[in-house]
mmCIF file with all atom_site columns, C-alpha atoms in Angstrom:
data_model
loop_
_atom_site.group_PDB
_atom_site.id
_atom_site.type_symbol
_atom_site.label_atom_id
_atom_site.label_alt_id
_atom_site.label_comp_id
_atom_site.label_asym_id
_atom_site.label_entity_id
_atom_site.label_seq_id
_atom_site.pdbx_PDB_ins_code
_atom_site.Cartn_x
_atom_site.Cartn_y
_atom_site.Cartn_z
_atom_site.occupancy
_atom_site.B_iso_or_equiv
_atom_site.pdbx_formal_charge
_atom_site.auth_seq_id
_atom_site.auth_comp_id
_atom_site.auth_asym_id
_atom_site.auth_atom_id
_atom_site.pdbx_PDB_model_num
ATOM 1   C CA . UNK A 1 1   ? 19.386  -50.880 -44.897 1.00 71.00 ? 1   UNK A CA 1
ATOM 2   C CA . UNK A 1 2   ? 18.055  -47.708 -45.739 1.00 85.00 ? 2   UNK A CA 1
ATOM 3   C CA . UNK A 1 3   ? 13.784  -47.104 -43.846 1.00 92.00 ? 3   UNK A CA 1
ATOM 4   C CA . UNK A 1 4   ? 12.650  -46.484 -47.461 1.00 93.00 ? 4   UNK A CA 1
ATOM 5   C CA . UNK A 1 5   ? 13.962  -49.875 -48.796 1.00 93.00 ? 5   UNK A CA 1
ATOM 6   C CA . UNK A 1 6   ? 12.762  -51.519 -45.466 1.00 95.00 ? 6   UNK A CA 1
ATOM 7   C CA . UNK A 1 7   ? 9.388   -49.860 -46.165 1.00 97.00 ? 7   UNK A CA 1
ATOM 8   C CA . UNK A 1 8   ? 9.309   -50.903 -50.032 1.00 97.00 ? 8   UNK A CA 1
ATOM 9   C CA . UNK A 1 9   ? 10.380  -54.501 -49.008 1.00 96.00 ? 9   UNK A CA 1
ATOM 10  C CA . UNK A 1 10  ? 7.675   -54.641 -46.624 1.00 97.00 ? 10  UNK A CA 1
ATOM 11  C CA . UNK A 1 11  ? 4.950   -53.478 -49.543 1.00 98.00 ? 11  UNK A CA 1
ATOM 12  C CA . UNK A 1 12  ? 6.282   -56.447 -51.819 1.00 97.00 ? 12  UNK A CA 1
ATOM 13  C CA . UNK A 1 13  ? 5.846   -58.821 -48.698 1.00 97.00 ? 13  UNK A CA 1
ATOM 14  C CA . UNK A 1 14  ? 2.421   -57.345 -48.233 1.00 97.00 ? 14  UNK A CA 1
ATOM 15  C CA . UNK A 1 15  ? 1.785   -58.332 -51.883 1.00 96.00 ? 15  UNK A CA 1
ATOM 16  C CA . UNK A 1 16  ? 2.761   -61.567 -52.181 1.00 94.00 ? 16  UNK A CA 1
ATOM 17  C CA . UNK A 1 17  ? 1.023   -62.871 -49.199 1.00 93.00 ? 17  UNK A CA 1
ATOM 18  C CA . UNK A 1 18  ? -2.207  -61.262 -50.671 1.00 89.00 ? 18  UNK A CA 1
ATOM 19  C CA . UNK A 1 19  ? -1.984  -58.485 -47.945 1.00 94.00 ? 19  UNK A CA 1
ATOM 20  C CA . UNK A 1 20  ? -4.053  -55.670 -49.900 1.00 95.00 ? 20  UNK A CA 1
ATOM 21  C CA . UNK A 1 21  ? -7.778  -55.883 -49.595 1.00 94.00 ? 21  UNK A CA 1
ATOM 22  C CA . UNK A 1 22  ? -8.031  -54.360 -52.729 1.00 96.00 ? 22  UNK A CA 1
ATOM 23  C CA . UNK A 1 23  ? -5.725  -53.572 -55.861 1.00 97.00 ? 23  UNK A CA 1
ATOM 24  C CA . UNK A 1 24  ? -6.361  -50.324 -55.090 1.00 97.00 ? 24  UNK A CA 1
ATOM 25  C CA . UNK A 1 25  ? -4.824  -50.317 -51.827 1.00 97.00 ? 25  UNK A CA 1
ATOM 26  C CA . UNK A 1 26  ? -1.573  -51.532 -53.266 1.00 98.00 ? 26  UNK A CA 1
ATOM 27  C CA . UNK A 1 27  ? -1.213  -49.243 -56.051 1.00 98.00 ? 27  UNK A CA 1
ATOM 28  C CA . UNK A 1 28  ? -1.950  -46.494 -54.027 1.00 98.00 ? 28  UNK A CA 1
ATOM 29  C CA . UNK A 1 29  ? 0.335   -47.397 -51.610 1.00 97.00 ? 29  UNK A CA 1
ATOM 30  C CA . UNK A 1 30  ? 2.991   -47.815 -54.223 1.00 98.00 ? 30  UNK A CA 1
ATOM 31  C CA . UNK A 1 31  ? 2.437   -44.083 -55.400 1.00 97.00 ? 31  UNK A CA 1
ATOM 32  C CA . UNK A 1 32  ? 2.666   -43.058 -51.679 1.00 97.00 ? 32  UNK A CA 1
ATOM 33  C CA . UNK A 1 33  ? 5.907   -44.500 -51.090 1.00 97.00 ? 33  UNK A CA 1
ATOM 34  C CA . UNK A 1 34  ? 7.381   -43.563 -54.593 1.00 97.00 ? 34  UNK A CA 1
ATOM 35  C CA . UNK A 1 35  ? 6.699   -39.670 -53.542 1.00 96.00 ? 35  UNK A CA 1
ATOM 36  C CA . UNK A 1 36  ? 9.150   -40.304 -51.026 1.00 95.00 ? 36  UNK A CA 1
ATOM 37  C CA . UNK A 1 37  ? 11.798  -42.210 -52.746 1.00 95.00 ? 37  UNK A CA 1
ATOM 38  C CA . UNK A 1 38  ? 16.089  -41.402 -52.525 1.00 93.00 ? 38  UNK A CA 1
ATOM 39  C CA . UNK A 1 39  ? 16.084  -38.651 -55.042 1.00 94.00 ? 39  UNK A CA 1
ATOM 40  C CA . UNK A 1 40  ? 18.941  -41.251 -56.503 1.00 92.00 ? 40  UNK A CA 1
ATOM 41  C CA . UNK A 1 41  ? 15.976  -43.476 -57.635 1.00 92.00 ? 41  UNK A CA 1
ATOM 42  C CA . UNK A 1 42  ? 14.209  -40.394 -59.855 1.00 92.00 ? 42  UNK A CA 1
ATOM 43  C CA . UNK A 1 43  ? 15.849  -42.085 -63.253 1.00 90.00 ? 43  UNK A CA 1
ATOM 44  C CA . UNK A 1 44  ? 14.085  -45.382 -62.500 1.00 90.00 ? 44  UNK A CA 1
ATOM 45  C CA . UNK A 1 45  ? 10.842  -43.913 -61.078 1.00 92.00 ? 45  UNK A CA 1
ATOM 46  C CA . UNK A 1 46  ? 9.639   -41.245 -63.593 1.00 90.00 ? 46  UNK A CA 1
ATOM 47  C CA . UNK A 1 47  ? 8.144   -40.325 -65.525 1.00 92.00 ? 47  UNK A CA 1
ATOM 48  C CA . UNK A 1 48  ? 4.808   -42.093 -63.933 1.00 93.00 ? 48  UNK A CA 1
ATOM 49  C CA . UNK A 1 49  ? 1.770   -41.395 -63.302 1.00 95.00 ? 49  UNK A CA 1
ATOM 50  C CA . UNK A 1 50  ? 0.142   -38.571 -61.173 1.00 95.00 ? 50  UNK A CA 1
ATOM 51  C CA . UNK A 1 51  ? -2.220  -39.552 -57.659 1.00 93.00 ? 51  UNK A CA 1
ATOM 52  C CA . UNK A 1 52  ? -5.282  -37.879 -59.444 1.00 95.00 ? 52  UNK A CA 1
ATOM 53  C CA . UNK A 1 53  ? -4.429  -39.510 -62.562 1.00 97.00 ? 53  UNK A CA 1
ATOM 54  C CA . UNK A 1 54  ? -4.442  -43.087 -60.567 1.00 97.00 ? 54  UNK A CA 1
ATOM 55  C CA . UNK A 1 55  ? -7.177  -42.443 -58.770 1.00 96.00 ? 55  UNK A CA 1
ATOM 56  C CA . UNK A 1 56  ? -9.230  -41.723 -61.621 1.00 98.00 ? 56  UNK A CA 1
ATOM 57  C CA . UNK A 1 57  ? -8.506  -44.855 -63.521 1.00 98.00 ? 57  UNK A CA 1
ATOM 58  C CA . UNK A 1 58  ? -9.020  -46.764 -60.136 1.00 98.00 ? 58  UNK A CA 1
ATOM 59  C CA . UNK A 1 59  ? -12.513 -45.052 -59.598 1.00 98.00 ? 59  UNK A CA 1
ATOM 60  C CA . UNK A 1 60  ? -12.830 -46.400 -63.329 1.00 98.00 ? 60  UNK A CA 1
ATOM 61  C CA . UNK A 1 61  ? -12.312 -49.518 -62.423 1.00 97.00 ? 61  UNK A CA 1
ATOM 62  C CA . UNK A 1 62  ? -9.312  -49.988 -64.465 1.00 98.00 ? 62  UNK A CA 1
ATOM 63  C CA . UNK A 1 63  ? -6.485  -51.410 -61.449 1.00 98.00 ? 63  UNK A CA 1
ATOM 64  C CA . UNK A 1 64  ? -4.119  -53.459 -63.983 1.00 97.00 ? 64  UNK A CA 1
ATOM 65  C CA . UNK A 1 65  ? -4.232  -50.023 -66.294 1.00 97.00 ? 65  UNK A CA 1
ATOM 66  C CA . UNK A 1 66  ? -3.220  -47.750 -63.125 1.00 98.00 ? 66  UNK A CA 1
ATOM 67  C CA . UNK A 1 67  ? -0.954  -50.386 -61.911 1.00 98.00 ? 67  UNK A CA 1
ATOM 68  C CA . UNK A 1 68  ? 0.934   -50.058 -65.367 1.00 97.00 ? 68  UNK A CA 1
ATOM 69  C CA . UNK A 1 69  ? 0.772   -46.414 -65.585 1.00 97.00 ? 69  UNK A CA 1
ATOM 70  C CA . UNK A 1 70  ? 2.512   -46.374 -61.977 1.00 97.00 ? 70  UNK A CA 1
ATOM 71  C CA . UNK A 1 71  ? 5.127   -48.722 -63.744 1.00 96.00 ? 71  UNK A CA 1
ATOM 72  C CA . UNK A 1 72  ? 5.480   -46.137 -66.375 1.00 93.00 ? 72  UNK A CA 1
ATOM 73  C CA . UNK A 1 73  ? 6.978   -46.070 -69.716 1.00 92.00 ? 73  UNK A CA 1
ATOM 74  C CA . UNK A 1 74  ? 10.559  -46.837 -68.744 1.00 87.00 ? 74  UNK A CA 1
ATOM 75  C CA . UNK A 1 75  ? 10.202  -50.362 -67.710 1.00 92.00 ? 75  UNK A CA 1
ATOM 76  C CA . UNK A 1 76  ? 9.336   -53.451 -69.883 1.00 93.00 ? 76  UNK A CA 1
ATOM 77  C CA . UNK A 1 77  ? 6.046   -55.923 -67.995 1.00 96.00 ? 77  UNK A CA 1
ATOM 78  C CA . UNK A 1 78  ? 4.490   -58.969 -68.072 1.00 96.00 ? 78  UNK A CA 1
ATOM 79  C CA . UNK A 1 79  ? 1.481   -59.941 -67.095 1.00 96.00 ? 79  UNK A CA 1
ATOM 80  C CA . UNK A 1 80  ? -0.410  -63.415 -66.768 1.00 96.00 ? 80  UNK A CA 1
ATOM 81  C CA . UNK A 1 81  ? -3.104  -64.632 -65.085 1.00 93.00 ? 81  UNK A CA 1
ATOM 82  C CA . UNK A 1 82  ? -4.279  -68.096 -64.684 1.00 92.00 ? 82  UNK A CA 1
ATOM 83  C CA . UNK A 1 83  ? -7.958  -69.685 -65.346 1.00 89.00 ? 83  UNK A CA 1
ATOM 84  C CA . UNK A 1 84  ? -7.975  -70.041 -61.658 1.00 85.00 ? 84  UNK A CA 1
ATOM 85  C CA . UNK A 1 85  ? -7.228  -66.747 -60.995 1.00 82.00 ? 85  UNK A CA 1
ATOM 86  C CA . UNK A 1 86  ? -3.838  -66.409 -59.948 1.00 91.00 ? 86  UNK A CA 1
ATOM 87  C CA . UNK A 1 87  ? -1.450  -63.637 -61.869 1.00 95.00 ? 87  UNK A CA 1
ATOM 88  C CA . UNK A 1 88  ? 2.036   -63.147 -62.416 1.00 96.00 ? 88  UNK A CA 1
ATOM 89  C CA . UNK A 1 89  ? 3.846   -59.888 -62.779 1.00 97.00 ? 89  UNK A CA 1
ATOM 90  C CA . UNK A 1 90  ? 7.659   -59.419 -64.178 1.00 97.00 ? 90  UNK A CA 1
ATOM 91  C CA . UNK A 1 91  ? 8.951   -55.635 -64.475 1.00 96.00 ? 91  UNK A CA 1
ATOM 92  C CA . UNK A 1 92  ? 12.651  -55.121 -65.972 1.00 94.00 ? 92  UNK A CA 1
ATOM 93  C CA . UNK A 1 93  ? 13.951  -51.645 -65.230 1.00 89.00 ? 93  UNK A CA 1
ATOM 94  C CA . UNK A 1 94  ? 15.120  -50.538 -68.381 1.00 78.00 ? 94  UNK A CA 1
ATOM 95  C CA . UNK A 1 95  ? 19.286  -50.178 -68.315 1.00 76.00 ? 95  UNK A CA 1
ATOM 96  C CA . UNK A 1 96  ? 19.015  -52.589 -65.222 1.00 68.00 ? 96  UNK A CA 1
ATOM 97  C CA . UNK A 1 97  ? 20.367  -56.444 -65.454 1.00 69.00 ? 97  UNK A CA 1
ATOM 98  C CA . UNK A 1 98  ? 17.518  -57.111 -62.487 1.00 76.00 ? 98  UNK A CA 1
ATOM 99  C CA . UNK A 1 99  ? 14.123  -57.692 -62.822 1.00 91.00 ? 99  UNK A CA 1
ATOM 100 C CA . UNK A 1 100 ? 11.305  -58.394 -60.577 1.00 94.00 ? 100 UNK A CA 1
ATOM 101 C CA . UNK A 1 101 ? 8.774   -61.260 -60.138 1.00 95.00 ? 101 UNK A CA 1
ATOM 102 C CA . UNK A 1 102 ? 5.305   -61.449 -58.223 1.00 96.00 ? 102 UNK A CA 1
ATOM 103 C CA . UNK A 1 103 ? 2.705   -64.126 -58.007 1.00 95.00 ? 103 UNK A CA 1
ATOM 104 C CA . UNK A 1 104 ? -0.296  -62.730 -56.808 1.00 95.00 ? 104 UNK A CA 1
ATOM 105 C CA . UNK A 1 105 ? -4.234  -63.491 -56.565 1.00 93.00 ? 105 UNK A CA 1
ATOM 106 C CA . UNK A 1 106 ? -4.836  -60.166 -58.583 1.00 95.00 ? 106 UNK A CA 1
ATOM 107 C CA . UNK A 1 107 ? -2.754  -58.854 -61.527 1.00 96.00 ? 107 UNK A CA 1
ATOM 108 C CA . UNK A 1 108 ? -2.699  -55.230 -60.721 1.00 97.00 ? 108 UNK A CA 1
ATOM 109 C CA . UNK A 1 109 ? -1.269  -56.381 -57.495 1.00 97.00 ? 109 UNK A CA 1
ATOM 110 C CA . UNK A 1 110 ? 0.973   -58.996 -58.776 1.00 97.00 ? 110 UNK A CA 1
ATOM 111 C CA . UNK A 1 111 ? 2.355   -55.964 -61.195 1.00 97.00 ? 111 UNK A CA 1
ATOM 112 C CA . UNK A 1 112 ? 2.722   -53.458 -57.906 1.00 98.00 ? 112 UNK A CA 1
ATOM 113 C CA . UNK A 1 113 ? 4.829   -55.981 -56.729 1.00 97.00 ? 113 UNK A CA 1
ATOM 114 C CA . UNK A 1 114 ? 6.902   -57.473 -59.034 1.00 97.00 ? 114 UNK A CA 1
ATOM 115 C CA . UNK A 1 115 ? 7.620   -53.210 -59.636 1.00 97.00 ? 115 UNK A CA 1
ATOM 116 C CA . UNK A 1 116 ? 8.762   -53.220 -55.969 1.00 96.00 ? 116 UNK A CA 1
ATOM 117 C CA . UNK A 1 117 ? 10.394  -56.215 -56.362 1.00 96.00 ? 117 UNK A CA 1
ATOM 118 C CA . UNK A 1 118 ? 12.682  -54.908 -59.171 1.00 95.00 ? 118 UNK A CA 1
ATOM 119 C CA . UNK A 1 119 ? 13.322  -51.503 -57.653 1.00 94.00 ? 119 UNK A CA 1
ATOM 120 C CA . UNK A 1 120 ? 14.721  -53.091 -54.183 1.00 92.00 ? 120 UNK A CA 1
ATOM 121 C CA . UNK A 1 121 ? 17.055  -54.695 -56.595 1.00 90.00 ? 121 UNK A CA 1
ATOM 122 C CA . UNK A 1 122 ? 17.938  -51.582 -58.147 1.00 91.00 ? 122 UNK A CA 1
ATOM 123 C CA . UNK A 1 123 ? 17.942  -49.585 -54.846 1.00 89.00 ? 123 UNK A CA 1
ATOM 124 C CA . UNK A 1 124 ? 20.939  -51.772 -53.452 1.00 85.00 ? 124 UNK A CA 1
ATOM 125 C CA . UNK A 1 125 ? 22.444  -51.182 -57.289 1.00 82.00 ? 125 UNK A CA 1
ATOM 126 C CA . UNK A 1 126 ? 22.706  -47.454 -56.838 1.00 82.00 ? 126 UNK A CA 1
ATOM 127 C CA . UNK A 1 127 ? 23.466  -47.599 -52.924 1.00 71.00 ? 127 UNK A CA 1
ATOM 128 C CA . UNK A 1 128 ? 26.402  -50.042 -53.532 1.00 61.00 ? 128 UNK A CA 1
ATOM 129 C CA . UNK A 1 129 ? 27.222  -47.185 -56.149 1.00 60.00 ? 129 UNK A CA 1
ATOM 130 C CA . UNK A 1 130 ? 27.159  -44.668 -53.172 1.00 56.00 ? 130 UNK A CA 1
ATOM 131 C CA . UNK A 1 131 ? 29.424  -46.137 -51.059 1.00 50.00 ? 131 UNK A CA 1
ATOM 132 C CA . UNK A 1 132 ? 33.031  -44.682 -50.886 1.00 44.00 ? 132 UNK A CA 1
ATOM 133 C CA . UNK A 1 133 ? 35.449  -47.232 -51.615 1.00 43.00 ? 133 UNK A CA 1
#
């Protein structure tokens, strides 16, 4: 397995075990690791939103609005959260049978997530499109 899909699989662990101290941390971390993703991944990953442009909605106080402009436009969400507290995130790729799902105690992390989630899926799409053979 490829170190950026090791990487982006540890982030969604790191998620779902409530790993992030803050929502922040997650979608930040998210942005970093998209800057380096397989140039075969730019059709799923962009357009998106810029650092500064997260970081301002973050300083705003406005994590589940960052965490869906990292998303971007080309993928379909859902959100939920529970009276208790607990969220839910889904992302479907658009053109992509796979989708991803998070639980997590915060919904801008549960939406990081699930995004990760869904793009290991399609990761191991395009690489088993790569292969010769």
């Amino acid at each position: 397995m490829p170190l950026w899909n090791t990487r982006l699989l540890d982030l969604v662990d790191t998620c779902s075990v409530d790993g992030f101290a803050t929502a922040s941390e997650a979608i930040l971390a998210m942005a970093d690791l998209l800057d380096t993703a397989p140039i075969q991944l730019a059709p799923f990953i962009t357009p998106r939103a810029s650092r500064d442009r997260l970081a301002r909605l973050l300083e705003a106080d406005a994590a589940v609005c960052a965490a869906l402009e990292l998303v971007g436009p080309l993928s379909g969400v859902l959100l939920s959260r529970a009276a208790g507290g607990s969220a839910s995130g889904m992302v479907k790729i658009v053109d992509e049978i796979e989708e991803g799902n998070l639980f997590a105690a915060d919904p801008a992390i549960a939406l990081v997530g699930a995004y990760g989630a869904a793009l290991v899926k399609v990761s191991a799409h395009v690489g088993e499109q790569d292969e010769p053979g």
